[in-house]
Structure formats: structure tokens, C-alpha cells
Coordinates of C-alpha atoms and ligand atoms in Angstrom, one line a residue:
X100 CA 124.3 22.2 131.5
X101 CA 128.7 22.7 131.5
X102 CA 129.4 26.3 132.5
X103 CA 132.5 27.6 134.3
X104 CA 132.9 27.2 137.7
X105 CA 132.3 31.0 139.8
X106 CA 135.4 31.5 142.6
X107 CA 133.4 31.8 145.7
X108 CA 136.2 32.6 148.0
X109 CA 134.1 35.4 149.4
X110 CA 135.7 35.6 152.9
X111 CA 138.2 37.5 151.3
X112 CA 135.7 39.6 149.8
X113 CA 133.3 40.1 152.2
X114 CA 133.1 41.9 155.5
X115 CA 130.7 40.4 157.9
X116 CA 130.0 44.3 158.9
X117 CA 130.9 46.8 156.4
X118 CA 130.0 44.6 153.4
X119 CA 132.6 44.5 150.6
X120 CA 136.3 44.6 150.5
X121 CA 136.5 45.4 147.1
X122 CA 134.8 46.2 144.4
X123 CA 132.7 43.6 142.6
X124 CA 129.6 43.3 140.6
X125 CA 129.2 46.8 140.9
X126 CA 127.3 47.4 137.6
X127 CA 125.1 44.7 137.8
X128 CA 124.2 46.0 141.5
X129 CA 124.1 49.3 140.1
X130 CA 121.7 47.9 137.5
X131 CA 119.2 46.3 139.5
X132 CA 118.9 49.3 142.2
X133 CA 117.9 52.0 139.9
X134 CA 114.5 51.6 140.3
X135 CA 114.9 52.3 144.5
X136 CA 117.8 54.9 143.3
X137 CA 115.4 56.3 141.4
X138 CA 112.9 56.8 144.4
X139 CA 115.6 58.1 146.9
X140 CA 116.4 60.8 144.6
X141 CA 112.6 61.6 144.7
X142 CA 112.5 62.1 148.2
X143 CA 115.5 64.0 148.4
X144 CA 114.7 66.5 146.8
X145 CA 118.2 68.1 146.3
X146 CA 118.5 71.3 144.5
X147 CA 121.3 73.0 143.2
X148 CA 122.9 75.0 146.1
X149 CA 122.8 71.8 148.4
X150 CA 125.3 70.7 150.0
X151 CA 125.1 67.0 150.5
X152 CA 126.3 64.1 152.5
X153 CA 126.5 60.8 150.7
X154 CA 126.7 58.0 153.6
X155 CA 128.9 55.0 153.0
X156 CA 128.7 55.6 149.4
X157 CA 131.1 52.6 148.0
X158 CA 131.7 53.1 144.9
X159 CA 130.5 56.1 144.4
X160 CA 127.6 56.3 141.8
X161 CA 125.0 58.2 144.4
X162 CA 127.2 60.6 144.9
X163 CA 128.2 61.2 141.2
X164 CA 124.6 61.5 140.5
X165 CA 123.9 63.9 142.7
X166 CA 127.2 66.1 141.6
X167 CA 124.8 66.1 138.4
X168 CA 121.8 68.1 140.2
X169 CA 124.2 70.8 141.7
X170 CA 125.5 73.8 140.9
X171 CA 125.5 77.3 142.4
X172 CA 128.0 76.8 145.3
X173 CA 126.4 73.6 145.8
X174 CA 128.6 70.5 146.6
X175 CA 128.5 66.6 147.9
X176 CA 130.8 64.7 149.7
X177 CA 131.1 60.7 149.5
X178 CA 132.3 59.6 152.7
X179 CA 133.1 55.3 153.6
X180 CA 135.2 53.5 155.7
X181 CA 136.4 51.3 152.6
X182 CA 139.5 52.8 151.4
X183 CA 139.5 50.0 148.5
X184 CA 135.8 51.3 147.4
X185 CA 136.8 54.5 147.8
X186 CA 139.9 54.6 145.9
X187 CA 137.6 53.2 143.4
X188 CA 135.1 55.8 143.3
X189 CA 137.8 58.6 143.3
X190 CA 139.9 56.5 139.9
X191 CA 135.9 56.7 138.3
X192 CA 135.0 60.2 138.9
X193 CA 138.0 62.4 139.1
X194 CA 137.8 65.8 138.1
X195 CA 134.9 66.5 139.4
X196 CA 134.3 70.4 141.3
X197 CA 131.2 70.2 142.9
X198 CA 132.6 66.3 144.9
X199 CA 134.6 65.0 147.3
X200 CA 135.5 61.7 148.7
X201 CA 136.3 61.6 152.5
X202 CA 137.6 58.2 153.9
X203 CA 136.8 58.3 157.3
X204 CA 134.1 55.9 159.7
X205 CA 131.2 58.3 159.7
X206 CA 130.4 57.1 162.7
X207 CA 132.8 59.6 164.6
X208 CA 134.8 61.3 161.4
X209 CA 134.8 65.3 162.1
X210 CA 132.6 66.6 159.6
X211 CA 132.1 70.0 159.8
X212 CA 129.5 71.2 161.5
X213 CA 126.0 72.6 160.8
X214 CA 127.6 72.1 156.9
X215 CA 125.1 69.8 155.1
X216 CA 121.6 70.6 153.7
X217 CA 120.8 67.1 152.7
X218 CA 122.2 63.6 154.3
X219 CA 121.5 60.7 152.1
X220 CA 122.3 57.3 151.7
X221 CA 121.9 54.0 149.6
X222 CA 122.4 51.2 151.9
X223 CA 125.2 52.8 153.8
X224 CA 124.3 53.6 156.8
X225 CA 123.2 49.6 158.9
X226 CA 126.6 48.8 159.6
X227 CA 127.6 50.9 162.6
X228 CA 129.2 49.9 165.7
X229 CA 127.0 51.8 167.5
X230 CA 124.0 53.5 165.0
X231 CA 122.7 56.7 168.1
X232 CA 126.0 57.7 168.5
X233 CA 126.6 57.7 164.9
X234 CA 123.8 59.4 164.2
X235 CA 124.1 62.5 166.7
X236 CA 127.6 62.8 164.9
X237 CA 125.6 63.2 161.7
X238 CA 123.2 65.2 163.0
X239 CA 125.3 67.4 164.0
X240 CA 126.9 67.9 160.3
X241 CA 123.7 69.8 159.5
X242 CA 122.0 73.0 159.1
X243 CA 119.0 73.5 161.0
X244 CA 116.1 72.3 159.0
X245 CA 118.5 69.9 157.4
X246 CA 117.1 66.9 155.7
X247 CA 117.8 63.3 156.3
X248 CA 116.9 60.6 153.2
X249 CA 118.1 56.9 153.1
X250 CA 116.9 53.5 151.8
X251 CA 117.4 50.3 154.0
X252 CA 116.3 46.9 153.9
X253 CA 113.2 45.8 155.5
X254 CA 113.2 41.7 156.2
X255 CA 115.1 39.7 154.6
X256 CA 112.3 36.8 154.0
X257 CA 110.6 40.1 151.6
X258 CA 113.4 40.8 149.6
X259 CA 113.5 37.7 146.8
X260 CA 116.7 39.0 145.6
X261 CA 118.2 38.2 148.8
X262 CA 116.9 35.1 149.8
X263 CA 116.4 33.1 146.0
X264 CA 118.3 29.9 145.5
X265 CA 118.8 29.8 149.6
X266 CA 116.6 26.6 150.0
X267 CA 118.8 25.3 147.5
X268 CA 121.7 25.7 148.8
X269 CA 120.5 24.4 152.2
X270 CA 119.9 20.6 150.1
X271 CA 123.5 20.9 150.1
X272 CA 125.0 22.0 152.7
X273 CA 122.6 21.6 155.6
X274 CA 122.7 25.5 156.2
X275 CA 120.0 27.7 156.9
X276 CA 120.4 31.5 156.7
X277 CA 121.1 33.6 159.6
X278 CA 118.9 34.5 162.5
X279 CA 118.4 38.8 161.7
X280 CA 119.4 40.6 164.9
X281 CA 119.9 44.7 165.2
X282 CA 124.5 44.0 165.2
X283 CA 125.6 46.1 162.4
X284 CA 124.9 44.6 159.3
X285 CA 122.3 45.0 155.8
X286 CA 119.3 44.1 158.3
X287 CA 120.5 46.1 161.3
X288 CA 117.6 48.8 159.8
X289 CA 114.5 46.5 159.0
X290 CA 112.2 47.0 162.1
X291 CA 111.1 50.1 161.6
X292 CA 110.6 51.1 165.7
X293 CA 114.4 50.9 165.8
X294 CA 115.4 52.9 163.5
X295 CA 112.5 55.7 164.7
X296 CA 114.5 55.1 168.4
X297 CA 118.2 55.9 166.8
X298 CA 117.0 58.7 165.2
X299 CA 114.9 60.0 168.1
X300 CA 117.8 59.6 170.4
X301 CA 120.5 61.3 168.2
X302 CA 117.9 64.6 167.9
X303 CA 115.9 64.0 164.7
X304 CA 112.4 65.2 164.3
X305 CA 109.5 64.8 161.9
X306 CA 110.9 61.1 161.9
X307 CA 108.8 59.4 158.7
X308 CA 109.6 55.3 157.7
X309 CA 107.9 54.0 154.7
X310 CA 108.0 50.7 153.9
X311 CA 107.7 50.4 150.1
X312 CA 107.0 47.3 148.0
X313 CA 109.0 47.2 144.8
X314 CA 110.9 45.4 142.5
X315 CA 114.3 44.4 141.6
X316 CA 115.2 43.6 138.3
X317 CA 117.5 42.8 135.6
X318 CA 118.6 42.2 132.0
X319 CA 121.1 40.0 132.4
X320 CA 121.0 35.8 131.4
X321 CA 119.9 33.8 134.0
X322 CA 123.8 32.1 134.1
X323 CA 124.6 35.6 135.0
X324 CA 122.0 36.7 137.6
X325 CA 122.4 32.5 139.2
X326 CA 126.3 34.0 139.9
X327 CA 125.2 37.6 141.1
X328 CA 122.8 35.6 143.9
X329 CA 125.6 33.0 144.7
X330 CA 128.5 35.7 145.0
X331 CA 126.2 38.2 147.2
X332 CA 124.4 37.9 150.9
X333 CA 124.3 35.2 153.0
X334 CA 124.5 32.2 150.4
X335 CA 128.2 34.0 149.1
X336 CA 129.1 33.3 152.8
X337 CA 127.5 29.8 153.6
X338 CA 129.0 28.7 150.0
X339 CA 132.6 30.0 151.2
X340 CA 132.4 28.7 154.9
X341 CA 131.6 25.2 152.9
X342 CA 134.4 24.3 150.7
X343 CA 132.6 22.6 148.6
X344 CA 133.9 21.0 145.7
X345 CA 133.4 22.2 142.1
X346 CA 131.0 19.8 141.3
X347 CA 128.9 20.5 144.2
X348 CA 129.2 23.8 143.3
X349 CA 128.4 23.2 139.7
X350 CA 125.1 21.4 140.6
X351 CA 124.0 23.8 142.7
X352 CA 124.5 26.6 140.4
X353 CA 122.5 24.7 137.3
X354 CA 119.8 24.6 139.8
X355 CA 119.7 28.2 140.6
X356 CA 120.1 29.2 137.3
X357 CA 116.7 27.8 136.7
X358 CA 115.1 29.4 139.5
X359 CA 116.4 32.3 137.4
X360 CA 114.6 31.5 134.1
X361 CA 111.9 31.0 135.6
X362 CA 111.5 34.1 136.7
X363 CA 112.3 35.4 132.9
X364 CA 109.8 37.3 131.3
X365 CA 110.4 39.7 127.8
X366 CA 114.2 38.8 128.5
X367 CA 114.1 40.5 132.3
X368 CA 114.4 38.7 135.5
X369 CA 112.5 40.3 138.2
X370 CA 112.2 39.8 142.1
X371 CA 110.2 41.3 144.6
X372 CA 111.9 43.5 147.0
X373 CA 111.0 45.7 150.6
X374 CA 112.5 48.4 151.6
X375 CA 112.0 51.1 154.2
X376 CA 112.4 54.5 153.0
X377 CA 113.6 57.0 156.3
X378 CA 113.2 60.7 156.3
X379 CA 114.3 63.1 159.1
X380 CA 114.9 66.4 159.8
X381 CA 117.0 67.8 162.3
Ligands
LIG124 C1 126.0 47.9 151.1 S1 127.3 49.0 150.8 C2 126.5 50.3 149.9 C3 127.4 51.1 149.1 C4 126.7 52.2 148.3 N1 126.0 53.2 149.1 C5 125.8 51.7 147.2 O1 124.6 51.7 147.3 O2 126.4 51.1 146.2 C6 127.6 49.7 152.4 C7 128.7 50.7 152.4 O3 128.8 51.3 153.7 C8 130.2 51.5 154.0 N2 130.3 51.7 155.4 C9 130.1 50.7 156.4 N3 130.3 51.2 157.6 C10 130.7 52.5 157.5 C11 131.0 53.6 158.4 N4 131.1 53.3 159.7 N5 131.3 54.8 157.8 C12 131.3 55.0 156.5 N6 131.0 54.0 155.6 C13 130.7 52.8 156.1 C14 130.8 50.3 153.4 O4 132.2 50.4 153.2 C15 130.1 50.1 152.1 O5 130.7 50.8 151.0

């Protein structure tokens, strides 16, 4: 099959802690979250007068949803450490009362305190240098009985989205994807006793971690889903650490690609996916 070749020059993309750089594929990620987006905004529970804490929001889209649910004195801030991502979100959604975008590392930023009802985050909140002491320092951003929601990865092996195409990949280049230890990063958060031992030692209570089966899924053609798995994870950064040539890169993406229409059914591509849903109060 002749396609174009994708640019994989992800170092330049990619942060080995915080994630991305800039902003890519950020509908198509966008697309394929909403159904654990979706569940999130369940739990939360926000109501109108909240006042909310997005965590590492990137590009902004959590946060611009929840400025939807609010009103009555109610407001949300969007808070990351990427000024790029941010910059982004602000350019999407400006004009906006009830939000604000703070670039800071929430880590140790000076929110103010006993301020926020609800603290949630999509993803946002594995890549701390040190996840207690980031913690107490959100923590201490809420009221009392404030609520703590956010969605993190369980293993990697039970997320198909993450791992599909990787033995592939491993044919040609001999790599094998990375051991998963607790350093800041999208697995930091997938044993579940850890993250009950950073939120016990930053102060939380009622500590609850579910770990929900779901589903990941898409609309796009399997060309385009093949480039979404090869420009995201851990086989964006083994392809980039590579070099390889074009036509290496060519095979290998024909071959993925079919993985992908495989999984094709009533023109949607699905993948199982695991995630651990935290709740906290403080
Ligand atoms: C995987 S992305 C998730 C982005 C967004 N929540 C979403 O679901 O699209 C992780 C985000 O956390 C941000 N981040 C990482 N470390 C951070 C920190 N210490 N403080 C604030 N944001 C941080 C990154 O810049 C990135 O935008």
C-alpha cells in the first residue's frame, strides 16, 4: 500500500515527563477519551457555584467543559506547566468569565488557599517530581469537604491503545517497551496502593480507587488511527530514538495499519482500555 511517510521526530515533541511539547493530535485524543471524559464528569459531580481546579489541563477542553456547568459565582481554573499547551488553550477559549488559565507547576504554584470545591483532572496529575508533596499543596487549595476526582492509567499491558502495533515495531528494531516504575510519567498512577499512600500522606480521606474496564474508540480510517498509535507513547519514542529510514518506517506502518482494520467494525476502531478512577476528599 503507498501512503506518505508520518515525521516521527518526536523527541522534539515529547517530554519524557510532562508529555507533550506542543500541541498535536489533540482532536483525535480528544475523540477517543470521551467516553472516560464522560465518566469523570459523572463522578464529579460539579454544580454551578463550584469552584474548580482543572489539573494539568493541556489544551484545555476539561476545563472548557466544565466552564459549561457553572454559573452562580462559580468558576474553574486550568492550571499546567506547558506554557505551549497553554497558550493554546487560552488562543481556543478566550472570553470566557467563569475560566482561567494559570501556568504554573502545580506541584508547588501558590494557589489560594481553602479556594476550590472540586479538584479534577484528565491524565494530568502522574508526572510530578515528587506526587505527596504535590499533593498536600493541592490539598491545601481546598475547602473543607472538598472533593478530589481524576482518571489515570492502570497498566500499560490493559490499555490496547497503548500497547497495539508495539510487537511490531519490536520485528524492527529489536526494542521492547519500557519497564513501568512509579518516576513521573502516564504510569506513575497504575498500582492503585500507591496512589492510596500519596493521597493518605498529603491529608486526604474517604480515599476511593476504581479500576474501570472500558473502551477506547474511534472513527477515524485505520491509515489515520496506524499514525495516532505510531506518533503517541512509547513506540513515538522507540521509532524516534531509531532513525530509521523511510522505508522501514513505511513497512512498519502498512503493517500497523492492518492491525487497525482489523479491529474495524460499523466503520469504528475500538481498543480495550483500564483505567483507575480516584476520588478524595479532604
Ligand atoms: C497527558 S497530558 C493531559 C492533558 C489534559 N489533561 C488532557 O486530558 O488532554 C498531561 C498534562 O499534564 C501537564 N503537567 C505535567 N506536569 C505538570 C505539573 N507539575 N503541573 C502542572 N501541569 C503539569 C502537562 O503539561 C500536560 O499538559
Amino acid at each position: 500500500m503507498k501512503h506518505k511517510i508520518i515525521n516521527v521526530e518526536q523527541s522534539e515533541y515529547w517530554n519524557e515527563k510532562s508529555g507533550p511539547k506542543w500541541v498535536k493530535n489533540e482532536d483525535s485524543l480528544n475523540e477517543r477519551l470521551s467516553i472516560l471524559t464522560n465518566e469523570l464528569f459523572t463522578r464529579a459531580k460539579i454544580k454551578a457555584s463550584d469552584k474548580v481546579l482543572d489539573i494539568g489541563c493541556g489544551g484545555g477542553d476539561t476545563t472548557f467543559r466544565v466552564s459549561k456547568l457553572l454559573a452562580d459565582g462559580g468558576h474553574v481554573v486550568g492550571a499546567d506547566i506547558s506554557k505551549t499547551l497553554l497558550d493554546h488553550a487560552k488562543s481556543k477559549f478566550s472570553d470566557i468569565d467563569t475560566m482561567t488559565f494559570v501556568h504554573c507547576d502545580a506541584q508547588n504554584y501558590s494557589f489560594d488557599e481553602k479556594y476550590f470545591d472540586k479538584v479534577i483532572s484528565r491524565f494530568g496529575v502522574m508526572f510530578f517530581e515528587s506526587p505527596s508533596e504535590a499533593f498536600k499543596n493541592i490539598h491545601g487549595s481546598m475547602r473543607t469537604n472538598g472533593s478530589l476526582n481524576f482518571v489515570c492509567w492502570t497498566n500499560m499491558m490493559e490499555n490496547e491503545f497503548i500497547v497495539e502495533g508495539m510487537d511490531i515495531i519490536t520485528k524492527y528494531t529489536e526494542k521492547f517497551l519500557p519497564e513501568v516504575t512509579k518516576d513521573p510519567g502516564p504510569f506513575a498512577f497504575s498500582d492503585p496502593e500507591y496512589i492510596y499512600e500519596v493521597l493518605e500522606s498529603a491529608g486526604f480521606k474517604s480515599i476511593n480507587i476504581d479500576k474501570v474496564y472500558t473502551s477506547i474508540s474511534t472513527k477515524d480510517s485505520a491509515e489515520k488511527d496506524a499514525e495516532l498509535l505510531m506518533g503517541i507513547g512509547p513506540r513515538a519514542r522507540i521509532l524516534s530514538e531509531e532513525n530509521l529510514s523511510n522505508e522501514k518506517i513505511s513497512m512498519i506502518k502498512d503493517e500497523i495499519i492492518k492491525l487497525c482494520e482489523q479491529r474495524q467494525n460499523e466503520k469504528k476502531i475500538t481498543y480495550k482500555a483500564c483505567l483507575n478512577y480516584v476520588s478524595a476528599k479532604k
